[in-house]
Amino acid sequence: MRVLVLLGAPGAGKGTQAQVLARTLGIPHIATGDLFRAAVREGTTLGREVKEYMDRGELVPDGVTVGILLDRLSASDARDGAILDGFPRTRAQAEALDAELAGRGVGVDRALYIDVPSEDIVRRLSGRWICEAAGHVYNVASRPPRAAGRCDIDESALVQRDDDRAETVRARLGQQMGALGEVAAHYRATGALVMVDGGKPIAEVTEALLDVLRPAAERRVG
């Protein structure tokens, strides 16, 4: 089993790359948010526990999250491995995941860090605008409207949420990057960390990630 972890700031492109890697490698993309919603919907024992925390507005404890992840890794489609997206977010979570995986005789094979400068992240996230009428989403950098400030579909005005304003994005990044740095340091110490330049075009980032994952002999031939 090959367990891969995708790391990077919000807006670094983890979700996009995870989907491409999953299709190419033939292993599932596992996002913890999706796991939580599925567990709650299915009413499993862990799902009921997750719901209690969510209903109280509390973070789901690391042990519960790892338990749900391990259940998912036991599914038949994950017998060859999986790509984890959204976990671990802290060093404690990384250590808990390592300990539980070790009990199964496996570990994190690669921690793939998609590295994008903070100001580029701010530009990506703060470029999002939403139409007032129906919530259609645009981004001035990657998906701009045909007419500035107007929705292509219903011509309603585009507005920016407070959460998407540059100053808010910078503050949120400042809170998250410290923990992300600790996770990266953990995997650097284990030898699993690989840094990839996430500022390049999507296809080039994908190729760089796949190159890391190819066997050494194949890389030499390619």
Coordinates of N, CA and C in Angstrom, one line a residue:
M1 N 0.8 -1.2 0.0 CA 0.0 0.0 0.0 C 0.9 1.2 0.0
R2 N 0.5 2.2 -0.9 CA 1.3 3.4 -1.0 C 0.4 4.6 -0.5
V3 N 0.8 5.2 0.6 CA 0.0 6.3 1.2 C 0.8 7.6 0.9
L4 N 0.1 8.5 0.1 CA 0.6 9.8 -0.2 C -0.1 10.9 0.5
V5 N 0.6 11.9 0.9 CA -0.1 13.0 1.6 C 0.2 14.3 0.7
L6 N -0.9 15.0 0.4 CA -0.7 16.3 -0.3 C -0.7 17.4 0.7
L7 N 0.3 18.3 0.7 CA 0.4 19.4 1.5 C 0.5 20.7 0.7
G8 N 0.0 21.8 1.3 CA 0.1 23.1 0.7 C -0.9 24.0 1.3
A9 N -0.7 25.3 1.1 CA -1.6 26.3 1.6 C -3.0 26.2 0.9
P10 N -4.1 26.8 1.4 CA -5.3 26.9 0.7 C -5.1 27.6 -0.6
G11 N -5.6 27.1 -1.7 CA -5.4 27.8 -3.0 C -4.2 27.3 -3.7
A12 N -3.4 26.4 -3.1 CA -2.2 25.9 -3.8 C -2.5 25.0 -4.9
G13 N -3.7 24.4 -5.0 CA -4.1 23.5 -6.1 C -4.1 22.1 -5.7
K14 N -4.2 21.8 -4.3 CA -4.1 20.4 -3.9 C -5.3 19.6 -4.4
G15 N -6.5 20.1 -4.4 CA -7.6 19.4 -4.8 C -7.5 19.0 -6.3
T16 N -7.1 20.0 -7.1 CA -7.0 19.7 -8.6 C -5.9 18.7 -8.8
Q17 N -4.8 18.8 -8.2 CA -3.7 17.8 -8.4 C -4.1 16.4 -7.9
A18 N -4.8 16.4 -6.8 CA -5.2 15.1 -6.2 C -6.1 14.3 -7.1
Q19 N -7.0 15.0 -7.8 CA -7.9 14.3 -8.7 C -7.1 13.7 -9.9
V20 N -6.2 14.5 -10.4 CA -5.4 14.1 -11.6 C -4.5 12.9 -11.2
L21 N -3.8 13.0 -10.0 CA -3.0 11.9 -9.5 C -3.8 10.6 -9.3
A22 N -5.0 10.8 -8.7 CA -5.8 9.6 -8.4 C -6.1 8.9 -9.7
R23 N -6.5 9.6 -10.7 CA -6.8 9.0 -12.0 C -5.6 8.3 -12.6
T24 N -4.5 9.0 -12.6 CA -3.3 8.5 -13.2 C -2.7 7.2 -12.5
L25 N -2.7 7.3 -11.1 CA -2.1 6.2 -10.3 C -3.1 5.1 -10.0
G26 N -4.4 5.4 -10.2 CA -5.4 4.3 -10.0 C -5.6 4.1 -8.5
I27 N -5.5 5.1 -7.7 CA -5.8 5.0 -6.2 C -6.7 6.2 -5.9
P28 N -7.5 6.0 -4.8 CA -8.5 7.0 -4.5 C -7.9 8.3 -3.9
H29 N -8.6 9.4 -4.1 CA -8.3 10.7 -3.5 C -9.2 10.8 -2.3
I30 N -8.6 10.8 -1.1 CA -9.4 10.8 0.1 C -9.3 12.2 0.8
A31 N -10.4 12.9 0.9 CA -10.4 14.2 1.6 C -11.2 14.1 2.9
T32 N -10.6 14.5 3.9 CA -11.2 14.3 5.3 C -12.6 14.9 5.4
G33 N -12.8 16.1 4.7 CA -14.1 16.7 4.8 C -15.2 15.8 4.2
D34 N -14.9 15.2 3.1 CA -15.8 14.2 2.4 C -16.0 13.0 3.3
L35 N -15.0 12.6 4.0 CA -15.1 11.4 4.9 C -16.1 11.7 6.0
F36 N -15.9 12.9 6.6 CA -16.8 13.3 7.7 C -18.3 13.3 7.3
R37 N -18.5 13.9 6.1 CA -19.9 14.0 5.6 C -20.5 12.7 5.3
A38 N -19.7 11.8 4.7 CA -20.1 10.4 4.4 C -20.4 9.6 5.7
A39 N -19.6 9.7 6.7 CA -19.7 9.0 7.9 C -21.0 9.5 8.6
V40 N -21.2 10.8 8.6 CA -22.5 11.3 9.3 C -23.7 10.8 8.5
R41 N -23.6 10.9 7.2 CA -24.8 10.5 6.4 C -25.1 9.0 6.5
E42 N -24.1 8.2 6.7 CA -24.3 6.7 6.8 C -24.6 6.3 8.2
G43 N -24.4 7.2 9.2 CA -24.8 6.9 10.5 C -24.0 5.8 11.2
T44 N -22.7 5.7 10.8 CA -21.8 4.8 11.4 C -21.5 5.2 12.9
T45 N -20.9 4.3 13.6 CA -20.5 4.7 15.0 C -19.6 5.9 15.0
L46 N -18.6 5.9 14.2 CA -17.7 7.0 14.1 C -18.4 8.2 13.6
G47 N -19.3 8.0 12.6 CA -20.1 9.1 12.1 C -20.9 9.8 13.1
R48 N -21.6 9.0 14.0 CA -22.4 9.7 15.1 C -21.5 10.5 16.0
E49 N -20.3 10.0 16.2 CA -19.3 10.7 17.1 C -18.9 12.0 16.4
V50 N -18.6 11.9 15.1 CA -18.2 13.1 14.4 C -19.4 14.1 14.4
K51 N -20.6 13.7 14.3 CA -21.7 14.6 14.3 C -21.9 15.3 15.6
E52 N -21.6 14.6 16.7 CA -21.7 15.3 18.0 C -20.7 16.4 18.1
Y53 N -19.5 16.2 17.6 CA -18.5 17.3 17.7 C -18.9 18.4 16.7
M54 N -19.4 18.1 15.5 CA -19.7 19.1 14.6 C -20.9 19.9 15.1
D55 N -21.9 19.2 15.7 CA -23.1 19.9 16.2 C -22.7 20.9 17.3
R56 N -21.6 20.6 18.0 CA -21.2 21.5 19.1 C -20.2 22.6 18.6
G57 N -19.9 22.5 17.3 CA -19.0 23.5 16.7 C -17.6 23.2 17.1
E58 N -17.2 22.0 17.5 CA -15.9 21.7 17.9 C -15.1 20.9 16.8
L59 N -13.8 21.0 16.9 CA -13.0 20.2 16.0 C -13.1 18.7 16.3
V60 N -13.1 17.9 15.3 CA -13.1 16.5 15.5 C -11.7 16.0 16.0
P61 N -11.6 15.3 17.1 CA -10.3 14.9 17.7 C -9.5 14.1 16.7
D62 N -8.2 14.2 16.8 CA -7.3 13.5 15.9 C -7.5 12.0 15.9
G63 N -7.8 11.4 17.0 CA -8.0 10.0 17.1 C -9.2 9.5 16.3
V64 N -10.2 10.3 16.3 CA -11.5 10.0 15.6 C -11.2 10.1 14.1
T65 N -10.5 11.2 13.7 CA -10.2 11.5 12.3 C -9.4 10.3 11.7
V66 N -8.3 10.0 12.5 CA -7.4 8.9 12.0 C -8.2 7.6 11.9
G67 N -9.1 7.3 12.8 CA -9.9 6.1 12.8 C -10.8 6.1 11.5
I68 N -11.4 7.2 11.1 CA -12.2 7.2 9.9 C -11.3 7.0 8.7
L69 N -10.1 7.6 8.7 CA -9.2 7.4 7.6 C -8.8 6.0 7.5
L70 N -8.5 5.3 8.6 CA -8.1 3.9 8.5 C -9.2 3.0 8.0
D71 N -10.4 3.4 8.4 CA -11.6 2.6 7.9 C -11.7 2.8 6.4
R72 N -11.4 4.0 5.9 CA -11.5 4.2 4.4 C -10.3 3.5 3.7
L73 N -9.2 3.4 4.3 CA -8.0 2.8 3.7 C -8.2 1.2 3.7
S74 N -9.2 0.8 4.4 CA -9.5 -0.7 4.4 C -10.4 -1.1 3.3
A75 N -10.9 -0.1 2.6 CA -11.8 -0.4 1.4 C -11.0 -1.0 0.3
S76 N -11.7 -1.8 -0.5 CA -11.0 -2.5 -1.6 C -10.3 -1.6 -2.6
D77 N -10.9 -0.5 -2.9 CA -10.3 0.4 -3.9 C -9.0 1.1 -3.4
A78 N -8.7 0.9 -2.1 CA -7.5 1.5 -1.5 C -6.5 0.5 -1.2
R79 N -6.6 -0.7 -1.7 CA -5.7 -1.8 -1.3 C -4.3 -1.4 -1.8
D80 N -4.2 -0.7 -2.9 CA -2.8 -0.3 -3.4 C -2.4 1.1 -2.9
G81 N -3.2 1.7 -2.2 CA -2.8 3.0 -1.6 C -3.9 4.1 -1.8
A82 N -3.5 5.3 -1.4 CA -4.5 6.4 -1.4 C -3.7 7.7 -1.4
I83 N -4.4 8.8 -1.8 CA -3.9 10.2 -1.7 C -4.7 10.9 -0.6
L84 N -4.1 11.3 0.5 CA -4.7 12.0 1.5 C -4.7 13.5 1.3
D85 N -5.8 14.2 1.4 CA -5.9 15.6 1.1 C -6.7 16.2 2.3
G86 N -6.1 17.1 3.0 CA -6.7 17.8 4.1 C -6.3 17.2 5.5
F87 N -5.5 16.3 5.5 CA -5.0 15.7 6.8 C -3.6 15.0 6.4
P88 N -2.6 15.2 7.3 CA -2.7 15.9 8.6 C -2.5 17.4 8.4
R89 N -3.1 18.2 9.4 CA -2.9 19.6 9.4 C -2.0 20.1 10.5
T90 N -1.7 19.3 11.4 CA -0.7 19.6 12.5 C 0.3 18.5 12.7
R91 N 1.4 18.8 13.4 CA 2.4 17.8 13.7 C 1.8 16.7 14.5
A92 N 0.9 17.0 15.5 CA 0.3 16.0 16.3 C -0.5 15.0 15.4
Q93 N -1.2 15.5 14.4 CA -2.0 14.7 13.6 C -1.1 13.8 12.7
A94 N 0.0 14.4 12.3 CA 1.0 13.6 11.5 C 1.6 12.5 12.3
E95 N 1.9 12.7 13.5 CA 2.4 11.7 14.4 C 1.4 10.6 14.7
A96 N 0.1 11.0 14.9 CA -0.9 10.1 15.2 C -1.2 9.2 13.9
L97 N -1.1 9.8 12.8 CA -1.3 9.0 11.5 C -0.2 8.0 11.3
D98 N 1.1 8.5 11.6 CA 2.2 7.6 11.4 C 2.1 6.4 12.4
A99 N 1.7 6.6 13.6 CA 1.6 5.6 14.6 C 0.6 4.5 14.2
E100 N -0.6 5.0 13.7 CA -1.6 4.0 13.3 C -1.2 3.3 12.1
L101 N -0.6 4.0 11.1 CA -0.2 3.3 9.9 C 0.9 2.2 10.2
A102 N 1.8 2.6 11.1 CA 2.8 1.6 11.5 C 2.3 0.3 12.0
G103 N 1.1 0.5 12.7 CA 0.4 -0.7 13.2 C 0.0 -1.6 12.1
R104 N -0.2 -1.1 10.9 CA -0.6 -1.9 9.8 C 0.6 -2.3 8.9
G105 N 1.8 -1.9 9.4 CA 3.0 -2.2 8.6 C 3.3 -1.3 7.4
V106 N 2.7 -0.2 7.4 CA 2.9 0.8 6.3 C 3.2 2.2 6.9
G107 N 3.5 3.1 6.0 CA 3.7 4.5 6.4 C 3.5 5.4 5.3
V108 N 3.7 6.7 5.5 CA 3.5 7.7 4.5 C 4.7 7.6 3.5
D109 N 4.4 7.2 2.3 CA 5.5 7.0 1.3 C 6.1 8.4 0.9
R110 N 5.2 9.3 0.5 CA 5.7 10.7 0.1 C 4.7 11.7 0.7
A111 N 5.2 12.8 1.2 CA 4.5 14.0 1.5 C 4.8 15.0 0.5
L112 N 3.9 15.3 -0.4 CA 4.1 16.1 -1.6 C 3.6 17.5 -1.3
Y113 N 4.5 18.4 -1.1 CA 4.2 19.8 -0.7 C 4.2 20.7 -2.0
I114 N 3.0 21.2 -2.3 CA 2.9 22.1 -3.5 C 3.1 23.5 -3.0
D115 N 4.3 24.0 -3.3 CA 4.8 25.3 -2.7 C 4.4 26.4 -3.6
V116 N 3.7 27.4 -3.1 CA 3.3 28.6 -3.8 C 3.5 29.8 -2.9
P117 N 4.2 30.8 -3.4 CA 4.4 32.0 -2.5 C 3.1 32.6 -2.0
S118 N 3.2 33.0 -0.7 CA 2.0 33.5 0.0 C 1.3 34.6 -0.8
E119 N 2.0 35.5 -1.4 CA 1.3 36.6 -2.1 C 0.6 36.1 -3.4
D120 N 1.1 35.0 -4.0 CA 0.4 34.4 -5.1 C -0.8 33.7 -4.6
I121 N -0.8 33.1 -3.4 CA -2.0 32.5 -2.8 C -3.0 33.6 -2.6
V122 N -2.6 34.7 -2.0 CA -3.5 35.8 -1.8 C -4.2 36.3 -3.1
R123 N -3.4 36.4 -4.1 CA -4.0 36.9 -5.4 C -5.0 35.8 -5.9
R124 N -4.7 34.6 -5.8 CA -5.6 33.5 -6.3 C -6.9 33.6 -5.5
L125 N -6.8 33.6 -4.1 CA -8.0 33.5 -3.3 C -8.8 34.8 -3.3
S126 N -8.1 35.9 -3.3 CA -8.8 37.2 -3.2 C -9.4 37.6 -4.6
G127 N -9.1 36.8 -5.6 CA -9.7 37.1 -7.0 C -11.1 36.6 -7.2
R128 N -11.6 35.9 -6.2 CA -12.9 35.3 -6.3 C -14.1 36.3 -6.2
W129 N -15.0 36.3 -7.1 CA -16.2 37.1 -7.1 C -17.4 36.3 -7.4
I130 N -18.6 36.6 -6.8 CA -19.8 35.8 -6.9 C -20.9 36.7 -7.3
C131 N -21.8 36.2 -8.2 CA -22.9 37.0 -8.7 C -24.0 37.0 -7.6
E132 N -24.6 38.2 -7.5 CA -25.6 38.4 -6.5 C -26.9 37.5 -6.7
A133 N -27.2 37.2 -7.9 CA -28.5 36.6 -8.2 C -28.5 35.1 -7.9
A134 N -27.4 34.4 -8.3 CA -27.5 32.9 -8.2 C -26.2 32.3 -7.6
G135 N -25.2 33.1 -7.3 CA -24.0 32.6 -6.7 C -23.0 32.0 -7.6
H136 N -23.1 32.3 -8.9 CA -22.1 31.8 -9.9 C -20.7 32.4 -9.6
V137 N -19.7 31.6 -9.6 CA -18.4 32.0 -9.1 C -17.4 32.3 -10.3
Y138 N -16.7 33.4 -10.1 CA -15.7 33.8 -11.0 C -14.4 34.1 -10.3
N139 N -13.3 34.1 -11.1 CA -12.0 34.5 -10.5 C -11.3 35.3 -11.5
V140 N -10.9 36.5 -11.1 CA -10.3 37.5 -12.1 C -9.0 36.9 -12.7
A141 N -8.4 36.0 -12.0 CA -7.1 35.4 -12.5 C -7.3 34.2 -13.4
S142 N -8.2 33.3 -13.0 CA -8.4 32.0 -13.7 C -9.7 31.9 -14.5
R143 N -10.7 32.6 -14.1 CA -12.0 32.5 -14.8 C -12.8 33.8 -14.7
P144 N -12.3 34.8 -15.4 CA -12.9 36.2 -15.3 C -14.2 36.2 -16.1
P145 N -15.1 37.1 -15.7 CA -16.3 37.3 -16.5 C -16.0 38.0 -17.8
R146 N -16.9 37.8 -18.8 CA -16.7 38.4 -20.1 C -16.8 40.0 -20.0
A147 N -17.7 40.4 -19.1 CA -17.8 41.9 -18.9 C -17.5 42.1 -17.4
A148 N -16.6 43.0 -17.2 CA -16.1 43.3 -15.8 C -17.3 43.6 -14.9
G149 N -17.3 42.9 -13.7 CA -18.3 43.2 -12.7 C -19.7 42.6 -13.0
R150 N -19.9 41.8 -14.1 CA -21.2 41.3 -14.4 C -21.1 39.8 -14.7
C151 N -22.2 39.1 -14.2 CA -22.2 37.6 -14.4 C -22.5 37.3 -15.9
D152 N -21.8 36.4 -16.5 CA -22.0 36.0 -17.8 C -23.4 35.4 -18.0
I153 N -23.9 34.7 -17.0 CA -25.2 34.0 -17.2 C -26.4 34.8 -17.0
D154 N -26.5 35.6 -15.9 CA -27.7 36.4 -15.6 C -27.4 37.9 -15.6
E155 N -26.2 38.3 -15.9 CA -25.8 39.7 -15.9 C -26.0 40.5 -14.6
S156 N -26.2 39.7 -13.5 CA -26.3 40.4 -12.2 C -24.9 40.9 -11.8
A157 N -24.9 41.8 -10.8 CA -23.6 42.3 -10.3 C -22.8 41.3 -9.6
L158 N -21.5 41.4 -9.7 CA -20.6 40.5 -9.0 C -20.1 41.2 -7.7
V159 N -20.1 40.4 -6.6 CA -19.7 40.9 -5.3 C -18.7 40.1 -4.7
Q160 N -17.9 40.6 -3.8 CA -16.8 39.8 -3.2 C -17.2 39.7 -1.7
R161 N -17.1 38.4 -1.2 CA -17.4 38.1 0.2 C -16.3 38.7 1.0
D162 N -16.6 39.0 2.3 CA -15.6 39.5 3.2 C -14.5 38.5 3.4
D163 N -14.8 37.2 3.4 CA -13.8 36.1 3.6 C -12.8 36.1 2.4
D164 N -13.2 36.6 1.2 CA -12.3 36.6 0.1 C -11.5 37.9 -0.1
R165 N -11.6 38.8 0.8 CA -10.8 40.1 0.6 C -9.4 39.8 1.0
A166 N -8.5 40.5 0.3 CA -7.1 40.2 0.4 C -6.6 40.2 1.9
E167 N -7.0 41.2 2.7 CA -6.6 41.4 4.1 C -7.0 40.2 4.9
T168 N -8.2 39.7 4.6 CA -8.8 38.5 5.3 C -8.0 37.3 5.0
V169 N -7.7 37.1 3.7 CA -7.0 35.9 3.2 C -5.6 35.9 3.9
R170 N -4.9 37.1 3.9 CA -3.6 37.2 4.5 C -3.6 36.7 6.0
A171 N -4.6 37.2 6.7 CA -4.7 36.9 8.1 C -5.0 35.4 8.3
R172 N -5.8 34.8 7.4 CA -6.1 33.4 7.6 C -4.8 32.5 7.2
L173 N -4.1 33.0 6.2 CA -2.9 32.3 5.9 C -1.9 32.3 7.0
G174 N -1.8 33.5 7.6 CA -0.8 33.7 8.7 C -1.1 32.7 9.9
Q175 N -2.4 32.4 10.1 CA -2.8 31.5 11.2 C -2.4 30.0 10.8
Q176 N -2.5 29.7 9.5 CA -2.4 28.3 9.1 C -1.0 27.9 8.7
M177 N -0.2 28.8 8.3 CA 1.2 28.5 7.7 C 2.1 27.9 8.8
G178 N 1.9 28.4 10.0 CA 2.8 27.9 11.1 C 2.6 26.4 11.3
A179 N 1.4 26.0 11.4 CA 1.1 24.5 11.6 C 1.5 23.7 10.3
L180 N 1.3 24.3 9.1 CA 1.7 23.6 7.9 C 3.2 23.4 7.9
G181 N 4.0 24.4 8.4 CA 5.4 24.3 8.4 C 5.9 23.2 9.4
E182 N 5.1 23.0 10.5 CA 5.5 22.0 11.4 C 5.2 20.6 10.8
V183 N 4.1 20.5 10.0 CA 3.9 19.2 9.4 C 5.0 18.9 8.3
A184 N 5.3 19.9 7.6 CA 6.4 19.8 6.6 C 7.7 19.3 7.3
A185 N 8.0 20.0 8.4 CA 9.2 19.6 9.1 C 9.2 18.2 9.6
H186 N 8.0 17.7 10.0 CA 7.9 16.3 10.5 C 8.2 15.4 9.3
Y187 N 7.7 15.6 8.2 CA 7.9 14.7 7.0 C 9.3 14.9 6.5
R188 N 9.9 16.0 6.6 CA 11.3 16.2 6.2 C 12.2 15.3 7.1
A189 N 11.9 15.3 8.4 CA 12.6 14.4 9.3 C 12.5 13.0 9.0
T190 N 11.3 12.5 8.5 CA 11.1 11.1 8.1 C 11.7 10.8 6.8
G191 N 12.1 11.8 6.0 CA 12.6 11.6 4.6 C 11.5 11.5 3.6
A192 N 10.2 11.8 4.0 CA 9.1 11.6 3.0 C 8.8 12.9 2.3
L193 N 9.3 14.0 2.7 CA 8.9 15.3 2.2 C 9.5 15.6 0.8
V194 N 8.7 16.0 -0.2 CA 9.2 16.4 -1.5 C 8.5 17.8 -1.8
M195 N 9.3 18.8 -2.1 CA 8.8 20.1 -2.4 C 8.6 20.2 -4.0
V196 N 7.5 20.7 -4.4 CA 7.2 20.9 -5.8 C 6.8 22.4 -6.1
D197 N 7.3 23.0 -7.1 CA 7.0 24.4 -7.4 C 5.5 24.5 -7.9
G198 N 4.6 25.0 -7.1 CA 3.2 25.1 -7.4 C 2.9 26.3 -8.2
G199 N 3.9 27.2 -8.5 CA 3.6 28.4 -9.2 C 3.6 28.2 -10.7
K200 N 3.9 27.0 -11.2 CA 4.0 26.7 -12.6 C 2.5 26.4 -13.1
P201 N 2.4 26.3 -14.4 CA 1.1 25.8 -15.0 C 0.6 24.5 -14.4
I202 N -0.7 24.2 -14.3 CA -1.2 23.0 -13.7 C -0.6 21.8 -14.3
A203 N -0.5 21.7 -15.6 CA 0.1 20.5 -16.2 C 1.5 20.2 -15.8
E204 N 2.3 21.3 -15.7 CA 3.7 21.2 -15.3 C 3.8 20.7 -13.8
V205 N 2.9 21.2 -13.0 CA 3.0 20.8 -11.6 C 2.6 19.3 -11.5
T206 N 1.6 18.9 -12.3 CA 1.2 17.5 -12.3 C 2.4 16.6 -12.8
E207 N 3.1 17.0 -13.8 CA 4.3 16.2 -14.3 C 5.4 16.2 -13.3
A208 N 5.6 17.3 -12.6 CA 6.6 17.3 -11.5 C 6.3 16.3 -10.4
L209 N 5.0 16.3 -10.0 CA 4.5 15.4 -9.0 C 4.7 13.9 -9.4
L210 N 4.3 13.6 -10.7 CA 4.4 12.3 -11.2 C 5.8 11.8 -11.3
D211 N 6.7 12.8 -11.6 CA 8.1 12.4 -11.8 C 8.7 12.0 -10.4
V212 N 8.2 12.6 -9.4 CA 8.7 12.2 -8.0 C 8.2 10.8 -7.7
L213 N 7.0 10.5 -8.2 CA 6.5 9.2 -7.8 C 6.9 8.0 -8.7
R214 N 7.5 8.3 -9.8 CA 7.9 7.2 -10.7 C 9.1 6.5 -10.1
P215 N 9.3 5.2 -10.3 CA 10.5 4.5 -9.8 C 11.7 5.2 -10.4
A216 N 12.9 5.1 -9.7 CA 14.1 5.7 -10.1 C 14.5 5.3 -11.5
A217 N 14.4 4.0 -11.7 CA 14.8 3.5 -13.0 C 14.0 4.1 -14.2
E218 N 12.7 4.2 -14.0 CA 11.9 4.8 -15.0 C 12.2 6.3 -15.2
R219 N 12.6 7.0 -14.1 CA 12.9 8.4 -14.3 C 14.2 8.5 -15.1
R220 N 15.1 7.6 -14.9 CA 16.4 7.7 -15.7 C 16.1 7.4 -17.2
V221 N 15.2 6.5 -17.5 CA 14.9 6.2 -18.9 C 14.1 7.3 -19.5
G222 N 13.2 7.9 -18.7 CA 12.3 9.0 -19.2 C 13.1 10.2 -19.4

